[in-house]
GROMACS .gro file of C-alpha atoms in nm:
model
  124
    1UNK     CA    1   1.018   0.902   1.018
    2UNK     CA    2   0.806   0.772   1.309
    3UNK     CA    3   0.791   1.119   1.468
    4UNK     CA    4   0.558   1.242   1.192
    5UNK     CA    5   0.313   0.951   1.204
    6UNK     CA    6  -0.031   1.087   1.130
    7UNK     CA    7  -0.205   0.758   1.053
    8UNK     CA    8  -0.129   0.402   1.158
    9UNK     CA    9  -0.296   0.111   0.980
   10UNK     CA   10  -0.253  -0.253   1.078
   11UNK     CA   11  -0.363  -0.472   0.789
   12UNK     CA   12  -0.449  -0.762   1.020
   13UNK     CA   13  -0.624  -0.561   1.292
   14UNK     CA   14  -0.778  -0.268   1.107
   15UNK     CA   15  -0.860  -0.428   0.773
   16UNK     CA   16  -0.867  -0.806   0.739
   17UNK     CA   17  -0.643  -1.083   0.880
   18UNK     CA   18  -0.659  -1.285   0.555
   19UNK     CA   19  -0.561  -1.061   0.262
   20UNK     CA   20  -0.737  -1.177  -0.050
   21UNK     CA   21  -0.724  -1.119  -0.421
   22UNK     CA   22  -0.690  -0.815  -0.641
   23UNK     CA   23  -1.050  -0.698  -0.679
   24UNK     CA   24  -1.357  -0.677  -0.457
   25UNK     CA   25  -1.528  -0.927  -0.683
   26UNK     CA   26  -1.261  -1.179  -0.573
   27UNK     CA   27  -1.403  -1.177  -0.219
   28UNK     CA   28  -1.333  -1.024   0.118
   29UNK     CA   29  -1.005  -0.854   0.195
   30UNK     CA   30  -0.910  -0.749  -0.157
   31UNK     CA   31  -0.623  -0.519  -0.246
   32UNK     CA   32  -0.869  -0.290  -0.423
   33UNK     CA   33  -1.078  -0.254  -0.107
   34UNK     CA   34  -0.772  -0.192   0.112
   35UNK     CA   35  -0.640   0.072  -0.128
   36UNK     CA   36  -0.971   0.251  -0.174
   37UNK     CA   37  -1.104   0.234   0.182
   38UNK     CA   38  -0.783   0.267   0.382
   39UNK     CA   39  -0.472   0.375   0.191
   40UNK     CA   40  -0.604   0.649  -0.035
   41UNK     CA   41  -0.808   0.829   0.234
   42UNK     CA   42  -0.521   0.806   0.484
   43UNK     CA   43  -0.263   0.934   0.236
   44UNK     CA   44  -0.485   1.221   0.122
   45UNK     CA   45  -0.534   1.327   0.483
   46UNK     CA   46  -0.161   1.333   0.563
   47UNK     CA   47  -0.043   1.509   0.247
   48UNK     CA   48  -0.165   1.844   0.372
   49UNK     CA   49  -0.008   1.805   0.716
   50UNK     CA   50   0.316   1.661   0.575
   51UNK     CA   51   0.258   1.350   0.785
   52UNK     CA   52   0.320   0.982   0.728
   53UNK     CA   53   0.093   0.681   0.696
   54UNK     CA   54   0.251   0.377   0.858
   55UNK     CA   55   0.111   0.047   0.735
   56UNK     CA   56   0.197  -0.248   0.955
   57UNK     CA   57   0.200  -0.566   0.747
   58UNK     CA   58   0.240  -0.810   1.040
   59UNK     CA   59  -0.020  -1.048   1.174
   60UNK     CA   60  -0.108  -1.237   0.856
   61UNK     CA   61   0.013  -1.565   0.709
   62UNK     CA   62   0.115  -1.396   0.384
   63UNK     CA   63  -0.001  -1.178   0.097
   64UNK     CA   64  -0.108  -1.273  -0.254
   65UNK     CA   65   0.091  -1.082  -0.513
   66UNK     CA   66  -0.233  -0.960  -0.668
   67UNK     CA   67  -0.334  -0.799  -0.336
   68UNK     CA   68  -0.001  -0.619  -0.303
   69UNK     CA   69   0.006  -0.502  -0.664
   70UNK     CA   70  -0.347  -0.364  -0.656
   71UNK     CA   71  -0.315  -0.204  -0.313
   72UNK     CA   72   0.029  -0.048  -0.350
   73UNK     CA   73   0.093  -0.025  -0.725
   74UNK     CA   74  -0.264   0.099  -0.753
   75UNK     CA   75  -0.178   0.401  -0.539
   76UNK     CA   76   0.001   0.538  -0.845
   77UNK     CA   77  -0.233   0.405  -1.117
   78UNK     CA   78  -0.567   0.469  -0.948
   79UNK     CA   79  -0.488   0.693  -0.654
   80UNK     CA   80  -0.289   0.942  -0.857
   81UNK     CA   81   0.001   0.959  -0.613
   82UNK     CA   82   0.356   1.003  -0.737
   83UNK     CA   83   0.640   0.778  -0.631
   84UNK     CA   84   0.801   1.078  -0.457
   85UNK     CA   85   0.484   1.137  -0.254
   86UNK     CA   86   0.470   0.772  -0.151
   87UNK     CA   87   0.839   0.770  -0.055
   88UNK     CA   88   0.777   1.072   0.167
   89UNK     CA   89   0.435   0.988   0.312
   90UNK     CA   90   0.407   0.607   0.322
   91UNK     CA   91   0.602   0.370   0.542
   92UNK     CA   92   0.558  -0.007   0.530
   93UNK     CA   93   0.642  -0.155   0.870
   94UNK     CA   94   0.729  -0.519   0.932
   95UNK     CA   95   0.859  -0.690   1.245
   96UNK     CA   96   0.779  -1.053   1.163
   97UNK     CA   97   1.061  -1.215   0.960
   98UNK     CA   98   0.829  -1.416   0.731
   99UNK     CA   99   0.653  -1.093   0.625
  100UNK     CA  100   0.966  -0.898   0.528
  101UNK     CA  101   0.959  -1.028   0.171
  102UNK     CA  102   0.608  -0.889   0.122
  103UNK     CA  103   0.725  -0.541   0.215
  104UNK     CA  104   0.991  -0.565  -0.055
  105UNK     CA  105   0.740  -0.695  -0.309
  106UNK     CA  106   0.497  -0.410  -0.232
  107UNK     CA  107   0.775  -0.156  -0.283
  108UNK     CA  108   0.865  -0.321  -0.614
  109UNK     CA  109   0.503  -0.286  -0.728
  110UNK     CA  110   0.517   0.085  -0.647
  111UNK     CA  111   0.839   0.115  -0.850
  112UNK     CA  112   0.688  -0.081  -1.140
  113UNK     CA  113   0.374   0.133  -1.149
  114UNK     CA  114   0.581   0.452  -1.141
  115UNK     CA  115   0.803   0.326  -1.425
  116UNK     CA  116   0.502   0.229  -1.637
  117UNK     CA  117   0.340   0.567  -1.570
  118UNK     CA  118   0.657   0.749  -1.683
  119UNK     CA  119   0.680   0.530  -1.992
  120UNK     CA  120   0.320   0.592  -2.092
  121UNK     CA  121   0.364   0.969  -2.049
  122UNK     CA  122   0.677   0.960  -2.265
  123UNK     CA  123   0.489   0.782  -2.544
  124UNK     CA  124   0.185   1.013  -2.527
   0.00000   0.00000   0.00000
């Protein structure tokens, strides 16, 4: 997938080295801010060129679950992306062993948001 990289984002270097809470009102480095200012614009720009956004999660001590849920699950809820689009156009990169679990958690939040979206459409 790395051959089609259109955008590369390092959370620690390009955004904030200390990921914070869910919302902007929770302080600097929120998941909401990362999603709205970095992820959504990058993904929208690569969709048309069939590219990939690579998000490197290394360089931080860890991630609050609320940050990951809002940033990555929020791509479906707020950003309007489908799970299929995210599978094709978003890659979460990790090289530091202690960060690997956060990649898996972020992917679970994407799955959860997609499942909830499907369930709410089925009910409506």
